[in-house]
CSV table of C-alpha atoms and ligand atoms in Angstrom, one decimal:
chain,number,residue,atom,x,y,z
A,1,MET,CA,-48.4,17.5,110.2
A,2,ALA,CA,-46.2,20.3,111.6
A,3,ASP,CA,-43.1,18.4,110.2
A,4,LEU,CA,-44.6,18.3,106.8
A,5,ARG,CA,-45.1,22.1,106.9
A,6,ILE,CA,-41.6,22.7,108.1
A,7,LYS,CA,-40.2,20.6,105.2
A,8,GLU,CA,-42.3,22.6,102.7
A,9,ILE,CA,-41.0,25.8,104.2
A,10,ALA,CA,-37.4,24.6,104.1
A,11,GLN,CA,-37.7,23.8,100.5
A,12,LEU,CA,-39.2,27.2,99.7
A,13,ILE,CA,-36.4,29.1,101.3
A,14,ALA,CA,-33.4,27.0,100.3
A,15,PRO,CA,-32.8,28.9,97.0
A,16,LEU,CA,-32.9,32.2,98.8
A,17,ARG,CA,-30.1,31.4,101.2
A,18,VAL,CA,-26.7,32.9,100.4
A,19,THR,CA,-24.1,30.2,100.7
A,20,PRO,CA,-21.5,31.3,103.2
A,21,GLY,CA,-18.3,32.1,101.4
A,22,ALA,CA,-20.0,32.5,98.0
A,23,SER,CA,-19.1,35.5,95.9
A,24,VAL,CA,-22.4,37.2,95.2
A,25,ARG,CA,-23.4,39.4,92.3
A,26,LEU,CA,-26.9,40.4,93.4
A,27,ALA,CA,-28.4,41.4,90.0
A,28,HIS,CA,-26.9,38.2,88.4
A,29,ASP,CA,-27.6,35.7,91.1
A,30,PHE,CA,-31.0,36.7,92.5
A,31,ASP,CA,-34.2,37.5,90.5
A,32,PRO,CA,-36.4,40.0,92.3
A,33,GLY,CA,-39.4,38.7,90.3
A,34,TYR,CA,-38.9,35.0,91.3
A,35,ARG,CA,-42.1,33.3,92.6
A,36,ALA,CA,-41.2,29.6,93.0
A,37,GLY,CA,-43.9,28.4,90.6
A,38,PHE,CA,-46.7,30.4,92.3
A,39,VAL,CA,-48.5,32.5,89.7
A,40,ARG,CA,-51.0,34.6,91.6
A,41,LYS,CA,-51.3,36.0,95.1
A,42,ARG,CA,-54.2,33.5,95.6
A,43,ASP,CA,-51.9,30.5,95.1
A,44,GLY,CA,-49.7,31.5,98.0
A,45,GLU,CA,-52.4,32.6,100.5
A,46,ALA,CA,-52.7,29.2,102.3
A,47,LEU,CA,-48.9,29.1,102.7
A,48,LEU,CA,-48.7,32.6,104.2
A,49,HIS,CA,-51.6,31.8,106.5
A,50,ARG,CA,-49.8,28.6,107.7
A,51,GLY,CA,-46.6,30.6,108.2
A,52,VAL,CA,-48.3,33.2,110.4
A,53,GLU,CA,-50.0,30.4,112.3
A,54,LEU,CA,-46.7,28.6,113.0
A,55,LEU,CA,-45.0,31.8,113.9
A,56,SER,CA,-47.6,32.4,116.6
A,57,GLU,CA,-47.2,28.9,118.0
A,58,TYR,CA,-43.4,29.2,118.1
A,59,GLN,CA,-43.5,32.7,119.6
A,60,ALA,CA,-45.7,31.5,122.5
A,61,ARG,CA,-43.1,28.8,123.3
A,62,LEU,CA,-40.2,31.2,122.8
A,63,ALA,CA,-41.7,33.6,125.3
A,64,ALA,CA,-42.5,30.9,127.8
A,65,GLN,CA,-39.1,29.3,127.7
A,66,GLN,CA,-37.3,32.7,128.3
A,67,CYS,CA,-34.0,31.2,127.0
A,68,HIS,CA,-33.6,32.2,123.4
A,69,GLY,CA,-34.2,35.5,121.6
A,70,LEU,CA,-34.7,36.1,117.9
A,71,LEU,CA,-33.3,39.1,116.0
A,72,VAL,CA,-34.8,39.6,112.6
A,73,VAL,CA,-32.8,42.0,110.4
A,74,LEU,CA,-34.6,43.6,107.5
A,75,GLN,CA,-32.7,45.5,104.8
A,76,ALA,CA,-34.1,47.0,101.6
A,77,LEU,CA,-33.9,49.9,99.3
A,78,ASP,CA,-36.6,52.6,99.6
A,79,ALA,CA,-40.0,51.1,98.6
A,80,GLY,CA,-38.6,47.6,99.1
A,81,GLY,CA,-41.6,46.7,101.3
A,82,LYS,CA,-40.1,46.5,104.8
A,83,ASP,CA,-43.1,48.1,106.6
A,84,GLY,CA,-45.7,46.0,104.8
A,85,THR,CA,-43.7,42.8,105.4
A,86,ILE,CA,-43.4,43.5,109.1
A,87,LYS,CA,-47.2,44.2,109.3
A,88,HIS,CA,-48.3,41.1,107.5
A,89,VAL,CA,-45.8,38.6,108.8
A,90,MET,CA,-46.2,39.6,112.4
A,91,SER,CA,-50.0,39.9,112.2
A,92,GLY,CA,-50.6,36.8,114.3
A,93,VAL,CA,-48.1,37.2,117.1
A,94,ASN,CA,-48.6,38.5,120.6
A,95,PRO,CA,-47.4,42.2,120.5
A,96,GLN,CA,-46.0,41.8,124.1
A,97,GLY,CA,-43.3,39.5,122.8
A,98,VAL,CA,-42.2,41.6,119.8
A,99,THR,CA,-40.2,44.8,119.5
A,100,VAL,CA,-39.6,46.7,116.3
A,101,HIS,CA,-36.9,49.2,116.0
A,102,SER,CA,-36.4,51.5,112.9
A,103,PHE,CA,-32.9,52.9,112.5
A,104,LYS,CA,-32.6,56.3,110.9
A,105,VAL,CA,-29.8,58.7,110.4
A,106,PRO,CA,-27.8,58.5,113.7
A,107,SER,CA,-28.3,61.1,116.4
A,108,ALA,CA,-25.5,63.1,117.9
A,109,ALA,CA,-25.7,60.9,121.0
A,110,GLU,CA,-25.4,57.8,118.8
A,111,LEU,CA,-22.5,59.2,116.9
A,112,GLY,CA,-20.7,59.7,120.2
A,113,HIS,CA,-20.3,55.9,120.5
A,114,ASP,CA,-18.8,53.1,118.5
A,115,TYR,CA,-20.9,52.2,115.4
A,116,LEU,CA,-22.5,49.0,116.8
A,117,TRP,CA,-23.6,50.7,120.1
A,118,ARG,CA,-27.1,51.8,119.1
A,119,TYR,CA,-27.9,48.4,117.6
A,120,ALA,CA,-26.7,46.6,120.8
A,121,CYS,CA,-29.0,49.0,122.8
A,122,ASN,CA,-32.0,47.8,120.9
A,123,LEU,CA,-31.5,44.0,120.9
A,124,PRO,CA,-34.4,41.7,121.9
A,125,GLY,CA,-34.3,40.1,125.3
A,126,ARG,CA,-34.6,36.4,126.0
A,127,GLY,CA,-38.1,35.2,125.0
A,128,GLU,CA,-38.5,38.1,122.6
A,129,ILE,CA,-38.5,38.6,118.8
A,130,GLY,CA,-36.8,41.8,117.9
A,131,ILE,CA,-37.2,43.3,114.4
A,132,PHE,CA,-34.6,45.7,113.0
A,133,ASN,CA,-36.2,47.8,110.3
A,134,ARG,CA,-32.8,48.8,108.8
A,135,SER,CA,-30.0,47.6,111.0
A,136,HIS,CA,-26.2,47.5,111.7
A,137,TYR,CA,-25.9,46.7,108.0
A,138,GLU,CA,-26.5,50.4,107.2
A,139,GLU,CA,-22.9,50.8,108.5
A,140,VAL,CA,-21.6,49.0,105.4
A,141,LEU,CA,-24.4,50.2,103.0
A,142,VAL,CA,-25.5,53.9,103.2
A,143,VAL,CA,-22.2,54.7,105.0
A,144,ARG,CA,-20.2,53.1,102.2
A,145,VAL,CA,-22.3,54.7,99.4
A,146,HIS,CA,-22.1,58.1,101.0
A,147,PRO,CA,-18.7,58.4,102.8
A,148,GLU,CA,-19.7,61.7,104.4
A,149,ASN,CA,-21.5,59.5,106.9
A,150,LEU,CA,-18.2,58.0,107.9
A,151,ASP,CA,-16.7,61.5,108.4
A,152,ARG,CA,-19.5,62.1,111.0
A,153,GLN,CA,-18.4,59.0,112.9
A,154,ARG,CA,-15.2,60.8,114.0
A,155,LEU,CA,-13.1,57.7,113.9
A,156,PRO,CA,-9.4,57.9,114.8
A,157,ALA,CA,-7.1,58.0,111.7
A,158,GLY,CA,-6.0,54.4,112.0
A,159,ALA,CA,-9.5,53.1,112.1
A,160,ARG,CA,-10.3,54.6,108.7
A,161,ASP,CA,-7.3,53.3,106.9
A,162,GLY,CA,-7.6,50.9,104.0
A,163,GLY,CA,-9.7,47.8,104.5
A,164,ILE,CA,-12.3,49.5,106.7
A,165,TRP,CA,-15.2,47.6,105.0
A,166,ARG,CA,-13.5,44.2,105.3
A,167,ARG,CA,-12.8,45.0,109.0
A,168,ARG,CA,-16.5,46.0,109.5
A,169,PHE,CA,-17.6,42.7,107.9
A,170,HIS,CA,-15.4,40.8,110.3
A,171,GLU,CA,-16.6,42.8,113.3
A,172,ILE,CA,-20.2,42.3,112.4
A,173,ASN,CA,-19.7,38.6,111.9
A,174,ASP,CA,-18.0,38.3,115.2
A,175,TRP,CA,-20.7,40.3,116.9
A,176,GLU,CA,-23.4,38.0,115.4
A,177,ARG,CA,-21.4,35.0,116.4
A,178,TYR,CA,-21.3,36.3,120.0
A,179,LEU,CA,-25.1,36.9,120.0
A,180,THR,CA,-25.7,33.4,118.6
A,181,ASP,CA,-23.5,31.7,121.1
A,182,ASN,CA,-25.3,33.4,123.9
A,183,GLY,CA,-28.8,32.4,122.8
A,184,PHE,CA,-29.8,35.1,120.3
A,185,ARG,CA,-30.4,33.8,116.8
A,186,VAL,CA,-29.9,36.4,114.0
A,187,VAL,CA,-32.1,36.1,110.9
A,188,LYS,CA,-31.2,38.4,108.1
A,189,MET,CA,-33.3,39.2,105.0
A,190,LEU,CA,-32.6,41.6,102.1
A,191,LEU,CA,-35.9,42.5,100.3
A,192,ASN,CA,-34.6,42.6,96.8
A,193,ILE,CA,-36.6,44.8,94.3
A,194,SER,CA,-35.8,45.6,90.7
A,195,LYS,CA,-35.2,49.1,89.5
A,196,ASP,CA,-38.4,49.0,87.4
A,197,GLU,CA,-40.5,47.9,90.4
A,198,GLN,CA,-39.1,50.7,92.6
A,199,LEU,CA,-40.1,53.2,89.8
A,200,ARG,CA,-43.6,51.7,89.8
A,201,ARG,CA,-43.9,52.1,93.5
A,202,PHE,CA,-42.7,55.6,93.5
A,203,MET,CA,-45.2,56.5,90.8
A,204,LYS,CA,-48.0,55.0,92.8
A,205,ARG,CA,-47.0,57.2,95.8
A,206,LEU,CA,-47.3,60.2,93.5
A,207,ASP,CA,-50.6,59.1,91.9
A,208,ARG,CA,-52.6,57.9,94.8
A,209,PRO,CA,-53.7,60.3,97.5
A,210,ASP,CA,-53.7,57.5,100.1
A,211,LYS,CA,-50.0,56.9,99.3
A,212,ASN,CA,-48.8,60.5,98.9
A,213,TRP,CA,-47.6,60.6,102.5
A,214,LYS,CA,-45.1,57.9,101.7
A,215,PHE,CA,-43.5,59.9,99.0
A,216,SER,CA,-40.1,61.4,99.8
A,217,ALA,CA,-37.9,63.5,97.5
A,218,ALA,CA,-34.9,62.0,99.2
A,219,ASP,CA,-35.8,58.5,98.0
A,220,ILE,CA,-35.7,59.8,94.4
A,221,LYS,CA,-32.2,61.2,95.0
A,222,GLU,CA,-31.1,57.9,96.5
A,223,ARG,CA,-32.3,56.1,93.4
A,224,GLN,CA,-29.5,57.7,91.5
A,225,TYR,CA,-27.1,55.6,93.5
A,226,TRP,CA,-28.8,52.4,92.4
A,227,ASP,CA,-25.6,50.7,91.1
A,228,ASP,CA,-23.6,51.7,94.1
A,229,TYR,CA,-26.1,50.1,96.4
A,230,GLN,CA,-26.3,46.9,94.3
A,231,SER,CA,-22.5,46.7,94.6
A,232,ALA,CA,-22.6,47.4,98.3
A,233,PHE,CA,-25.3,44.8,98.8
A,234,SER,CA,-23.3,42.2,96.8
A,235,GLN,CA,-20.2,42.9,99.0
A,236,MET,CA,-22.3,42.6,102.1
A,237,LEU,CA,-23.8,39.3,101.1
A,238,SER,CA,-20.5,37.9,100.0
A,239,HIS,CA,-18.8,38.7,103.3
A,240,THR,CA,-21.4,38.5,106.0
A,241,SER,CA,-23.5,35.4,105.1
A,242,THR,CA,-22.2,33.0,107.7
A,243,SER,CA,-23.1,29.5,108.9
A,244,TRP,CA,-24.5,31.0,112.1
A,245,ALA,CA,-26.3,33.9,110.5
A,246,PRO,CA,-26.8,33.4,106.8
A,247,TRP,CA,-28.4,36.0,104.6
A,248,TYR,CA,-31.7,35.3,102.7
A,249,VAL,CA,-32.3,37.4,99.6
A,250,ILE,CA,-36.1,37.7,99.4
A,251,PRO,CA,-37.5,38.3,95.9
A,252,ALA,CA,-39.6,41.4,96.6
A,253,ASP,CA,-41.1,42.5,93.3
A,254,HIS,CA,-44.3,40.7,94.2
A,255,LYS,CA,-45.2,41.8,97.7
A,256,TRP,CA,-47.4,38.8,98.5
A,257,PHE,CA,-44.5,36.4,97.6
A,258,ALA,CA,-42.0,38.4,99.7
A,259,ARG,CA,-44.3,38.1,102.7
A,260,ILE,CA,-44.6,34.3,102.3
A,261,CYS,CA,-40.8,34.0,102.1
A,262,ALA,CA,-40.1,36.3,105.0
A,263,SER,CA,-42.5,34.4,107.2
A,264,ALA,CA,-41.0,31.1,106.0
A,265,VAL,CA,-37.5,32.3,106.9
A,266,ILE,CA,-38.5,33.3,110.4
A,267,VAL,CA,-40.5,30.1,111.0
A,268,ALA,CA,-37.5,28.0,109.8
A,269,ALA,CA,-35.2,29.7,112.3
A,270,LEU,CA,-37.7,29.2,115.1
A,271,SER,CA,-38.2,25.6,114.2
A,272,GLU,CA,-34.4,25.1,114.5
A,273,LEU,CA,-34.4,26.7,117.9
A,274,ASP,CA,-37.5,24.6,118.7
A,275,PRO,CA,-38.4,26.4,122.0
A,276,GLN,CA,-40.4,24.3,124.4
A,277,PHE,CA,-42.9,25.2,127.2
A,278,PRO,CA,-40.9,24.7,130.5
A,279,LYS,CA,-41.5,21.4,132.2
A,280,LEU,CA,-42.3,21.7,135.8
A,281,SER,CA,-40.3,20.0,138.5
A,282,LYS,CA,-41.8,17.4,140.7
A,283,ALA,CA,-41.9,19.9,143.6
A,284,ALA,CA,-43.6,22.5,141.4
A,285,ARG,CA,-46.2,19.9,140.2
A,286,GLN,CA,-46.9,19.0,143.8
A,287,GLU,CA,-47.4,22.7,144.5
A,288,LEU,CA,-50.0,22.8,141.7
A,289,ALA,CA,-51.8,19.9,143.2
A,290,VAL,CA,-52.0,21.7,146.6
A,291,ALA,CA,-53.3,24.8,144.9
A,292,ARG,CA,-55.9,22.8,143.1
A,293,LYS,CA,-57.1,21.2,146.4
A,294,ALA,CA,-57.3,24.6,148.1
A,295,LEU,CA,-59.4,26.1,145.2
A,296,GLU,CA,-61.7,23.0,145.0
A,297,GLY,CA,-62.1,23.3,148.8
A,298,GLU,CA,-63.5,26.8,148.4
A,299,GLY,CA,-66.8,25.2,147.2
A,300,ASP,CA,-67.2,23.3,150.5
A,301,HIS,CA,-67.7,26.3,152.6
B,401,ATP,P1,-39.8,54.7,105.5
B,401,ATP,O1,-39.3,55.6,104.4
B,401,ATP,O2,-40.6,53.5,104.9
B,401,ATP,O3,-40.6,55.4,106.6
B,401,ATP,P2,-37.1,54.3,106.1
B,401,ATP,O4,-36.3,53.2,106.8
B,401,ATP,O5,-36.7,54.6,104.7
B,401,ATP,O6,-38.6,54.0,106.2
B,401,ATP,P3,-36.5,57.1,106.5
B,401,ATP,O7,-36.7,58.0,107.7
B,401,ATP,O8,-37.1,57.4,105.2
B,401,ATP,O9,-36.9,55.6,106.9
B,401,ATP,O10,-34.9,56.9,106.2
B,401,ATP,C1,-34.0,56.6,107.1
B,401,ATP,C2,-32.7,57.0,106.5
B,401,ATP,O11,-31.7,56.8,107.5
B,401,ATP,C3,-32.3,56.1,105.4
B,401,ATP,O12,-32.0,56.9,104.3
B,401,ATP,C4,-31.1,55.4,105.8
B,401,ATP,O13,-30.2,55.1,104.8
B,401,ATP,C5,-30.6,56.3,106.9
B,401,ATP,N1,-29.7,55.6,107.8
B,401,ATP,C6,-29.9,54.5,108.5
B,401,ATP,N2,-28.8,54.2,109.2
B,401,ATP,C7,-27.9,55.1,109.0
B,401,ATP,C8,-26.5,55.2,109.4
B,401,ATP,N3,-26.0,54.4,110.2
B,401,ATP,N4,-25.8,56.2,108.9
B,401,ATP,C9,-26.4,57.1,108.0
B,401,ATP,N5,-27.7,57.0,107.6
B,401,ATP,C10,-28.4,56.0,108.0
B,402,MG,MG1,-37.6,56.1,103.5
């Protein structure tokens, strides 16, 4: 039964995976409105429910085994749905085994270190799922679109010379390879919304009092850089989708479908890790038998 579900999940996410080495043009290659044949939210509910259920099962084993960790990287433009995705996808998991870290404009202390430092400081431990709400990929996205961010990083002259983005892509790939080799699986998702859908979501934030708090004038300003971001995303996907940490482009115009896909991608990664409850040694089992006898003996007094 579980195998059947995993197969179904693998089929669903296959078209979302960025083939390592492929040259990606985001707007051309990935449709933000894609729904894999599902028409309405209701059609996908059972699948999301199954995804959440499986995630909970795998997380329990991951935590018990204390060997692997899982890093989930979420990138999106403003109003792309990162927060809602985290809330829904992780709804069934034990909060003790999950950390979420949101990366904002770097602090002075963070800028006093190399650019990957703050991300390394917030990685999940063995047995944990860590979610990066924005991530080290901001270093080749917002920093690239707004080069004044790079000025603030106070790099030595040589480190800024031509080819900095290519170099960063290599460094990030190497870092993720290192994490993977040491037991930390990296799962990367770009929530891909269309420009029209972003506009609709911004308008909703203006129209609805319960959404007003989400409105930010800075987001409207950032929207003017839409094309620059699309190009930075395309470059990022082309250069950092690797066999050990491939990118998945999640169609995000339909929130409910994005959630199904995100949960499917995480479940697929966990199913590959296939964490197991630890098996007890003979000596440990004998210890359990002794403990059982002692507890059962309590009733005799
Ligand atoms: P939400 O708006 O849903 O609360 P958010 O992730 O957009 O979530 P904000 O506080 O609105 O959070 O924005 C964080 C800002 O920090 C973003 O504009 C992002 O581009 C910026 N940021 C993140 N990492 C870096 C970085 N390394 N250098 C410069 N800016 C960064
Ligand atoms: Mg924001």
